[in-house]
Coordinates of C-alpha atoms and ligand atoms in Angstrom, one line a residue:
M1 CA 209.9 213.2 195.6
P2 CA 206.4 212.1 195.6
D3 CA 205.1 208.2 196.4
S4 CA 202.5 207.4 193.9
D5 CA 201.6 209.3 190.6
L6 CA 199.2 211.6 192.1
D7 CA 200.8 213.2 194.8
F8 CA 202.5 214.8 191.4
D9 CA 200.1 218.1 189.9
F10 CA 200.6 216.2 186.0
D11 CA 201.2 212.8 184.6
L12 CA 203.2 214.6 181.8
F13 CA 204.5 218.2 181.7
T14 CA 205.2 219.7 178.4
I15 CA 207.6 222.8 177.9
G16 CA 206.8 223.5 174.3
A17 CA 203.1 223.9 172.0
G18 CA 204.2 223.5 169.3
S19 CA 203.8 220.9 166.9
G20 CA 205.1 217.8 168.4
G21 CA 204.5 219.4 172.1
V22 CA 200.6 219.7 170.8
A23 CA 200.6 216.3 169.3
A24 CA 202.1 214.6 171.9
S25 CA 200.2 215.9 174.8
R26 CA 196.9 215.8 173.4
R27 CA 196.8 211.8 172.4
A28 CA 198.7 211.7 176.4
G29 CA 195.5 213.9 177.5
E30 CA 193.2 211.7 175.1
Y31 CA 194.3 208.4 177.2
G32 CA 192.8 210.0 180.4
A33 CA 196.7 211.9 181.6
R34 CA 196.5 214.8 183.4
V35 CA 198.5 217.3 181.6
A36 CA 199.8 221.0 181.1
I37 CA 202.0 222.7 178.1
C38 CA 203.3 225.9 178.8
E39 CA 204.1 228.1 176.2
E40 CA 206.1 231.3 176.1
L41 CA 204.7 232.8 172.6
R42 CA 201.9 232.2 170.0
I43 CA 200.4 228.7 170.5
G44 CA 201.1 226.3 167.7
G45 CA 204.9 226.5 167.3
T46 CA 207.2 226.8 164.0
C47 CA 205.3 225.4 161.7
V48 CA 201.5 227.0 162.6
M49 CA 203.0 230.6 163.6
R50 CA 206.8 230.5 161.8
G51 CA 207.1 228.6 159.4
C52 CA 205.2 226.5 157.0
V53 CA 201.7 227.7 157.1
P54 CA 202.3 231.0 156.7
K55 CA 205.3 230.4 154.3
K56 CA 203.1 228.5 152.5
L57 CA 200.0 230.9 152.5
L58 CA 202.4 233.6 151.5
M59 CA 203.6 231.5 148.7
Y60 CA 199.9 230.9 147.5
G61 CA 198.9 234.7 147.4
A62 CA 202.5 235.4 145.2
S63 CA 202.0 232.5 143.5
F64 CA 199.3 234.4 141.7
S65 CA 202.0 236.7 139.7
E66 CA 202.8 233.6 137.9
H67 CA 200.0 231.9 137.1
L68 CA 198.6 235.2 135.5
E69 CA 201.5 235.3 133.0
D70 CA 200.8 231.9 132.7
A71 CA 196.9 233.5 131.3
T72 CA 198.2 235.2 128.3
G73 CA 199.5 233.0 126.8
F74 CA 195.9 230.9 126.9
G75 CA 194.4 233.8 125.5
W76 CA 193.7 236.0 128.5
E77 CA 193.7 239.7 129.0
V78 CA 195.0 240.0 132.7
G79 CA 196.7 243.6 132.1
E80 CA 199.6 244.7 134.3
P81 CA 198.9 243.1 137.5
T82 CA 199.9 244.2 141.3
L83 CA 200.4 242.4 144.7
D84 CA 198.7 244.4 147.7
W85 CA 200.9 243.3 149.8
P86 CA 199.6 244.6 153.1
K87 CA 196.3 243.0 152.2
L88 CA 198.0 240.1 151.9
M89 CA 200.1 239.7 155.3
A90 CA 197.1 241.2 156.7
A91 CA 194.5 237.6 155.3
K92 CA 197.5 235.5 156.8
E93 CA 197.8 237.7 160.0
A94 CA 194.2 236.5 159.9
E95 CA 194.2 233.1 159.5
L96 CA 197.2 232.3 161.9
D97 CA 194.9 234.1 164.5
R98 CA 192.2 231.4 163.5
L99 CA 194.5 228.7 163.9
E100 CA 195.1 230.0 166.9
N101 CA 192.0 229.6 168.1
I102 CA 191.8 226.4 166.7
Y103 CA 195.1 225.5 168.4
R104 CA 193.5 225.8 171.7
R105 CA 190.5 224.6 171.7
L106 CA 192.4 221.4 170.1
L107 CA 193.9 221.3 173.4
A108 CA 190.8 222.3 175.9
D109 CA 189.3 219.3 174.2
S110 CA 191.5 216.6 175.3
K111 CA 191.2 218.2 178.5
V112 CA 195.4 219.4 178.2
A113 CA 195.9 222.4 180.2
L114 CA 197.8 225.3 179.4
I115 CA 199.4 227.9 181.1
E116 CA 201.8 230.9 179.0
G117 CA 205.1 231.7 179.5
R118 CA 208.3 230.2 179.9
G119 CA 209.4 226.8 181.2
R120 CA 212.8 226.0 183.1
L121 CA 213.6 222.8 185.2
I122 CA 214.0 223.0 188.1
D123 CA 214.3 219.2 189.4
A124 CA 214.1 216.1 186.9
H125 CA 209.8 215.5 188.2
T126 CA 209.4 220.3 188.6
V127 CA 209.6 222.8 185.6
E128 CA 208.6 227.0 186.4
V129 CA 206.6 228.9 184.3
A130 CA 206.1 232.1 185.5
G131 CA 207.1 232.3 189.0
K132 CA 205.1 229.2 189.8
R133 CA 206.6 225.2 190.1
Y134 CA 204.6 222.3 189.1
T135 CA 205.2 218.7 189.5
A136 CA 204.7 216.2 186.7
K137 CA 206.0 212.7 186.2
Y138 CA 207.4 213.0 183.3
I139 CA 208.4 215.7 180.8
L140 CA 208.4 216.1 177.5
I141 CA 211.1 219.4 176.0
A142 CA 209.4 220.1 173.1
T143 CA 211.2 223.5 172.2
G144 CA 212.1 223.5 168.2
G145 CA 214.0 225.7 167.4
W146 CA 215.5 229.0 166.5
P147 CA 216.6 229.5 163.3
A148 CA 220.9 230.8 164.0
L149 CA 223.6 233.7 162.3
P150 CA 226.6 232.9 162.1
Q151 CA 228.5 236.1 164.5
I152 CA 229.3 238.4 161.4
P153 CA 230.1 242.9 162.1
G154 CA 226.5 244.3 160.9
I155 CA 224.5 240.9 161.2
E156 CA 222.0 242.7 163.5
H157 CA 221.0 244.5 160.2
A158 CA 220.4 241.6 158.9
I159 CA 216.3 239.6 159.6
T160 CA 215.5 235.7 159.9
S161 CA 212.5 233.6 157.8
N162 CA 210.4 235.0 161.4
E163 CA 211.2 238.9 160.2
A164 CA 210.3 237.7 156.6
L165 CA 207.1 236.3 156.9
E166 CA 205.7 239.6 159.0
L167 CA 207.5 242.5 156.6
E168 CA 204.9 245.1 156.5
Q169 CA 206.3 246.7 152.9
L170 CA 208.1 243.9 149.8
P171 CA 211.8 245.3 150.1
K172 CA 212.2 246.3 145.9
R173 CA 215.7 244.3 146.8
L174 CA 215.8 241.4 148.6
T175 CA 219.4 239.3 149.8
I176 CA 218.9 236.1 150.7
V177 CA 222.0 234.3 152.4
G178 CA 221.9 230.2 152.3
G179 CA 219.9 228.1 149.5
G180 CA 218.5 225.6 152.0
Y181 CA 214.8 225.0 152.1
I182 CA 213.8 228.2 153.8
G183 CA 216.6 230.2 151.5
V184 CA 215.1 228.5 148.3
E185 CA 210.9 228.9 149.5
F186 CA 211.9 232.8 150.4
A187 CA 213.3 233.6 146.8
G188 CA 210.9 232.3 144.8
I189 CA 207.5 233.7 147.4
F190 CA 209.1 237.6 147.2
S191 CA 210.3 237.4 143.1
A192 CA 206.8 236.1 142.5
A193 CA 205.8 239.1 145.2
G194 CA 207.6 241.1 143.0
S195 CA 211.2 242.1 145.1
R196 CA 214.6 241.9 143.1
V197 CA 215.8 238.9 145.2
T198 CA 220.2 238.4 144.1
M199 CA 221.0 234.8 146.7
L200 CA 224.0 234.3 147.7
L201 CA 225.1 230.6 148.3
R202 CA 228.7 230.3 150.2
G203 CA 228.2 226.2 148.2
D204 CA 228.2 225.5 144.8
N205 CA 224.1 225.4 144.8
V206 CA 220.9 225.1 145.9
L207 CA 219.8 222.2 148.2
R208 CA 222.5 220.6 149.5
G209 CA 221.4 216.9 149.9
F210 CA 219.2 216.6 147.7
D211 CA 219.3 214.6 143.8
S212 CA 221.9 216.2 142.0
E213 CA 219.8 216.1 138.6
I214 CA 217.0 218.6 141.1
R215 CA 219.3 221.1 142.7
E216 CA 220.0 221.4 138.9
R217 CA 216.8 221.8 137.6
L218 CA 215.8 224.2 140.6
A219 CA 218.7 226.5 140.5
E220 CA 217.7 226.7 136.5
A221 CA 214.5 227.3 137.2
M222 CA 214.9 229.6 140.2
R223 CA 218.1 231.9 137.6
A224 CA 214.7 231.7 134.6
R225 CA 212.6 233.8 137.0
G226 CA 214.7 236.1 137.6
I227 CA 216.8 235.7 140.8
E228 CA 220.3 235.7 140.9
I229 CA 222.1 233.2 142.0
N230 CA 225.6 233.7 143.1
T231 CA 227.6 231.1 144.3
E232 CA 230.7 230.4 146.8
V233 CA 230.5 233.6 147.8
Q234 CA 230.1 234.7 151.1
V235 CA 229.3 237.7 153.2
R236 CA 232.1 238.7 155.9
S237 CA 230.6 242.2 157.2
I238 CA 227.0 245.0 156.7
D239 CA 226.6 247.7 157.0
K240 CA 223.4 250.6 157.3
R241 CA 223.9 253.3 155.3
S242 CA 221.9 256.7 155.7
S243 CA 219.8 256.1 152.8
G244 CA 218.4 252.8 154.9
A245 CA 219.9 250.6 152.1
L246 CA 222.5 247.6 153.2
S247 CA 225.6 247.1 152.0
L248 CA 227.4 243.7 152.0
L249 CA 230.9 243.4 151.7
L250 CA 231.0 240.0 150.4
D251 CA 234.9 238.2 150.9
H252 CA 236.4 238.9 147.8
D253 CA 236.3 242.8 148.4
E254 CA 232.8 243.2 145.9
F255 CA 230.3 245.2 147.8
I256 CA 226.4 245.4 147.3
E257 CA 223.6 246.6 148.1
T258 CA 219.9 246.0 149.7
D259 CA 217.1 247.3 150.8
A260 CA 215.8 244.3 152.7
L261 CA 218.4 241.4 153.6
I262 CA 217.3 237.4 154.7
Y263 CA 220.0 235.2 156.8
A264 CA 218.7 231.6 156.3
T265 CA 221.2 229.5 157.1
G266 CA 220.0 227.2 159.9
R267 CA 218.5 226.5 162.6
A268 CA 219.4 225.5 166.2
P269 CA 217.9 224.2 168.8
N270 CA 216.1 225.6 171.6
S271 CA 217.9 224.1 174.1
R272 CA 219.5 226.7 176.3
D273 CA 218.6 228.2 179.3
I274 CA 215.6 225.9 180.4
G275 CA 217.5 224.0 183.5
L276 CA 218.3 220.6 180.7
E277 CA 222.3 220.5 181.1
E278 CA 221.4 220.9 184.7
V279 CA 219.4 218.4 185.3
G280 CA 221.3 215.8 184.1
V281 CA 219.1 215.5 180.2
K282 CA 222.5 215.9 178.2
L283 CA 223.3 218.3 175.0
R284 CA 224.9 217.2 171.5
S285 CA 227.2 220.1 170.2
D286 CA 225.2 221.0 168.1
G287 CA 222.8 221.7 170.7
G288 CA 220.4 218.8 169.9
V289 CA 218.6 217.1 173.6
V290 CA 220.6 213.6 173.5
V291 CA 217.8 210.8 172.6
D292 CA 217.8 207.1 172.7
E293 CA 214.8 205.4 169.6
R294 CA 211.5 206.0 172.1
N295 CA 212.5 209.8 172.5
R296 CA 213.9 209.1 176.3
T297 CA 216.8 211.8 177.2
A298 CA 219.7 210.0 180.0
V299 CA 216.7 211.7 182.3
P300 CA 214.8 208.1 182.2
N301 CA 211.9 210.1 183.2
I302 CA 212.5 213.1 180.8
Y303 CA 211.7 212.6 176.5
A304 CA 212.9 215.1 173.5
V305 CA 210.5 215.5 170.7
G306 CA 211.1 217.6 167.3
D307 CA 213.8 220.0 166.4
V308 CA 215.2 220.2 170.1
T309 CA 216.2 216.8 169.1
H310 CA 218.2 218.0 165.7
R311 CA 217.5 214.9 163.8
I312 CA 214.5 215.5 161.2
N313 CA 213.9 219.1 161.4
L314 CA 210.4 218.4 159.6
T315 CA 206.7 219.5 161.6
P316 CA 205.5 216.0 160.6
V317 CA 207.8 214.3 162.4
A318 CA 208.1 215.4 165.7
I319 CA 204.0 215.2 165.5
N320 CA 204.5 210.9 165.4
E321 CA 208.3 211.1 167.3
G322 CA 205.6 212.9 170.4
R323 CA 202.3 210.7 169.1
A324 CA 204.5 207.8 169.8
M325 CA 206.1 209.0 173.1
A326 CA 202.7 209.4 174.4
E327 CA 201.3 206.3 172.8
T328 CA 204.1 204.6 174.7
L329 CA 203.8 206.4 178.0
F330 CA 200.3 205.9 178.2
N331 CA 198.2 204.2 175.8
K332 CA 201.6 200.7 176.7
N333 CA 201.3 200.2 172.4
P334 CA 204.9 200.9 172.2
I335 CA 206.3 202.4 169.6
I336 CA 209.0 203.2 168.2
M337 CA 209.3 205.4 165.0
D338 CA 210.6 204.1 161.7
R339 CA 212.7 207.0 159.9
R340 CA 213.5 205.6 157.7
N341 CA 212.0 206.7 153.5
I342 CA 210.2 209.8 155.1
A343 CA 209.4 212.2 152.1
T344 CA 209.7 215.8 152.6
A345 CA 208.9 218.6 149.9
V346 CA 210.4 221.6 149.1
F347 CA 208.0 224.9 148.0
S348 CA 210.1 227.0 145.8
R349 CA 209.0 227.8 142.1
P350 CA 208.6 224.9 140.8
P351 CA 208.2 222.9 144.0
V352 CA 210.4 219.4 144.9
G353 CA 208.9 216.9 146.7
T354 CA 211.4 213.6 147.4
V355 CA 211.7 210.3 148.9
G356 CA 214.6 207.9 149.5
L357 CA 217.9 208.0 148.7
T358 CA 219.3 210.4 146.6
E359 CA 221.5 209.0 143.6
A360 CA 224.6 209.8 144.8
E361 CA 223.1 207.7 148.3
A362 CA 222.7 205.2 146.4
R363 CA 226.0 204.0 144.7
E364 CA 227.3 204.8 147.7
Q365 CA 225.0 202.2 150.0
H366 CA 224.2 199.6 146.4
E367 CA 226.5 197.8 144.7
S368 CA 224.4 197.9 142.2
V369 CA 221.9 201.0 141.3
E370 CA 219.9 202.0 138.2
V371 CA 218.7 205.0 137.7
Y372 CA 215.2 206.2 136.0
C373 CA 214.6 209.7 134.2
S374 CA 212.6 211.2 132.4
R375 CA 213.0 215.7 132.0
F376 CA 210.0 216.7 129.9
R377 CA 207.9 220.2 129.6
P378 CA 205.5 220.3 131.1
M379 CA 201.7 220.2 129.4
K380 CA 200.7 223.7 130.8
A381 CA 203.5 225.0 129.3
T382 CA 203.3 224.5 125.5
I383 CA 201.2 226.9 125.6
S384 CA 201.8 229.3 128.2
G385 CA 205.4 229.2 126.7
R386 CA 206.9 229.1 129.7
E387 CA 210.2 227.6 130.5
D388 CA 210.1 224.6 132.2
R389 CA 210.8 221.1 132.6
V390 CA 209.7 219.1 134.9
V391 CA 212.2 215.7 135.7
V392 CA 210.8 212.9 137.5
K393 CA 213.5 210.0 138.8
L394 CA 213.5 206.3 140.3
V395 CA 216.4 205.4 141.7
V396 CA 216.1 201.5 141.8
D397 CA 218.9 198.9 143.8
K398 CA 219.2 196.7 140.8
P399 CA 219.7 192.7 141.8
S400 CA 216.3 193.6 143.7
G401 CA 214.5 196.1 141.6
V402 CA 213.6 198.1 144.7
V403 CA 212.7 201.4 144.2
L404 CA 215.2 203.0 147.7
G405 CA 214.3 207.0 145.5
A406 CA 211.9 209.1 144.2
H407 CA 212.7 212.4 143.0
M408 CA 210.4 215.1 141.0
I409 CA 210.8 219.0 140.1
G410 CA 207.6 220.7 138.6
D411 CA 203.9 221.3 140.0
D412 CA 202.4 219.3 142.3
A413 CA 205.7 217.4 143.0
P414 CA 204.9 217.0 146.7
E415 CA 201.2 216.0 146.0
I416 CA 202.9 213.6 143.5
V417 CA 205.8 212.4 146.3
Q418 CA 202.9 211.9 149.1
G419 CA 201.8 208.9 147.5
L420 CA 205.2 207.7 145.6
A421 CA 206.4 207.5 149.4
V422 CA 203.8 204.9 150.5
A423 CA 205.0 202.9 147.1
I424 CA 208.2 203.1 148.5
K425 CA 207.3 202.7 152.3
C426 CA 205.9 198.8 150.8
G427 CA 208.6 197.5 149.5
A428 CA 207.8 198.1 145.3
T429 CA 209.9 198.0 143.0
K430 CA 209.8 198.9 139.4
R431 CA 208.2 196.1 137.8
D432 CA 205.1 197.6 140.5
F433 CA 205.2 200.8 139.9
D434 CA 205.6 198.8 135.9
A435 CA 203.1 197.9 136.8
T436 CA 200.3 200.1 137.6
V437 CA 198.5 202.0 135.3
G438 CA 198.7 205.6 134.8
I439 CA 196.4 208.5 134.8
H440 CA 196.4 210.7 131.4
P441 CA 197.2 213.4 131.3
T442 CA 199.3 214.5 134.1
A443 CA 202.8 214.3 134.4
A444 CA 202.9 212.0 137.5
E445 CA 202.2 209.4 134.7
E446 CA 206.2 210.2 134.1
F447 CA 206.9 207.1 137.3
V448 CA 205.0 204.5 135.8
T449 CA 205.7 204.8 132.3
M450 CA 209.8 205.3 132.4
R451 CA 211.2 201.8 130.5
F452 CA 214.8 202.3 130.3
P453 CA 217.3 202.7 132.9
V454 CA 219.4 205.8 132.5
P455 CA 222.7 204.8 130.7
E456 CA 225.6 204.4 132.6
D457 CA 229.1 206.2 131.5
Ligands
LIG501 P1 219.3 224.8 155.8 O1 220.1 223.5 156.9 O2 218.3 223.5 155.5 O3 220.1 225.2 155.2 C1 221.4 226.4 155.3 C2 221.2 227.2 154.1 O4 222.2 227.8 155.2 C3 222.3 226.3 153.5 O5 222.5 226.5 151.9 C4 224.4 226.7 154.2 O6 224.9 226.3 152.6 C5 223.5 228.0 154.1 N1 225.4 228.1 155.1 C6 225.1 227.6 157.0 N2 226.1 228.3 157.4 C7 226.3 229.1 157.0 C8 226.8 230.5 157.2 N3 227.7 230.8 158.0 N4 227.8 230.9 155.6 C9 226.7 231.5 155.1 N5 226.4 229.6 154.7 C10 225.2 229.6 155.6 O7 218.2 225.5 156.9 P2 217.5 227.1 156.6 O8 217.3 227.5 157.4 O9 216.5 226.4 154.9 O10 216.4 225.1 157.5 C11 216.3 224.7 159.1 C12 216.0 223.4 158.6 O11 214.5 224.1 158.7 C13 215.4 223.3 157.4 O12 217.3 222.0 157.0 C14 214.6 222.2 157.9 O13 214.7 220.8 158.4 C15 212.9 222.6 157.8 N6 212.4 223.3 156.9 C16 211.4 222.8 156.2 C17 210.8 223.2 155.2 C18 210.2 222.7 154.4 O14 210.1 220.6 155.1 N7 209.4 222.8 153.5 C19 210.5 224.3 155.1 C20 211.5 224.8 156.4 C21 212.2 224.9 156.5 P3 225.8 224.6 152.5 O15 224.6 223.9 151.9 O16 227.1 224.6 152.0 O17 225.6 224.2 154.0

């Protein structure tokens, strides 16, 4: 092993140029560290190339059908709108190309060397990429995750979010297995684009883990948009017919036929076959890399951030973890990321925004809890005629008045909840919310005008 830092090729070698890896590498490069990053797929990783960004672009594109429907109530004559799906996909692809170039430029601007190919650990200080070996004082594992599919007969006929974001033709009938983030978001996109969407959930409702009020309202709204949601059902096997259609055998011996099948049944960390365990990095049984609060693995000079650690699998979390690591190692600014009250959104139709504890979690963790909830028809729906209800909800610790959680379903919920997350991070109380003057007319003002708690049963 080299004696001094300069005997290593790099100070930091990052495996994986997704959100976490790029953020950490750039920050380290900006502090003068000699940094390299390797990537086997497209630069930008899951979020930019196969997740958040293309998903949201397609959601914007598909949702115009809803805006056009709403417009007729306001007097617009819009005729029979049609979506040119290949045109939308091409526009999305062009945007991803543009973003990938920006990522390359940002890495170069931060003096991070980009090495294309799959990285593999040879020892605690050596990474091999495309047959070439590089040594580094520190190594960062930021390899992300990949869709996980249950092993049932015929599963090879199913696609995942990766392929769904690249479908050349819009399927007439689409079935989605799984009702988590990806399941409900893709159901929203494809139904708005014109597919007939059926969801198959093994549980009793969508978005397990979210506030029950929000889950119920979302399922209602999705059904009102023509999405069929079947609960407590499992797929036993999948068969491909000569017509190209897929036939699904369900667990109560029922068959359904579909043109495309998306499995959105969770994601698994990309932690295998890159030499981690061989050099002493510990993995949990779910494949997540074990790290401490400073993102350090069982090998002291090897760090891991983002989805490969399978903690909170969200882009901004990976970015924060990556930057905390770089600040700690290369700027003498040790940071332990605060993982409390991380806001999140689901870009369903309508979207969901949430921060802090759900009502059920709060009742479990706190002795006395008050809930404030408002359900109302948004102003736009009065004229558009859409049967939509917004729900806003605050969960409050009764003795202290501290707001423990804020939840919303309705247009702009993600934008609104981002602001509330700051207040909750600062420990805002219900009194602080009450003392805040609302902005009228908005849906957001409901968060500061709810007077009476929901009566206890
Ligand atoms: P989720 O864990 O959110 O949801 C998985 C869904 O699949 C659940 O409904 C689960 O059911 C179901 N499921 C799991 N295994 C099976 C199985 N064997 N058979 C049938 N159903 C099954 O995973 P996603 O794939 O939707 O998303 C992965 C992660 O990506 C998210 O958890 C999130 O961290 C991230 N993400 C974030 C987004 C955002 O921030 N907007 C968008 C997209 C993804 P049950 O509820 O019963 O467990």
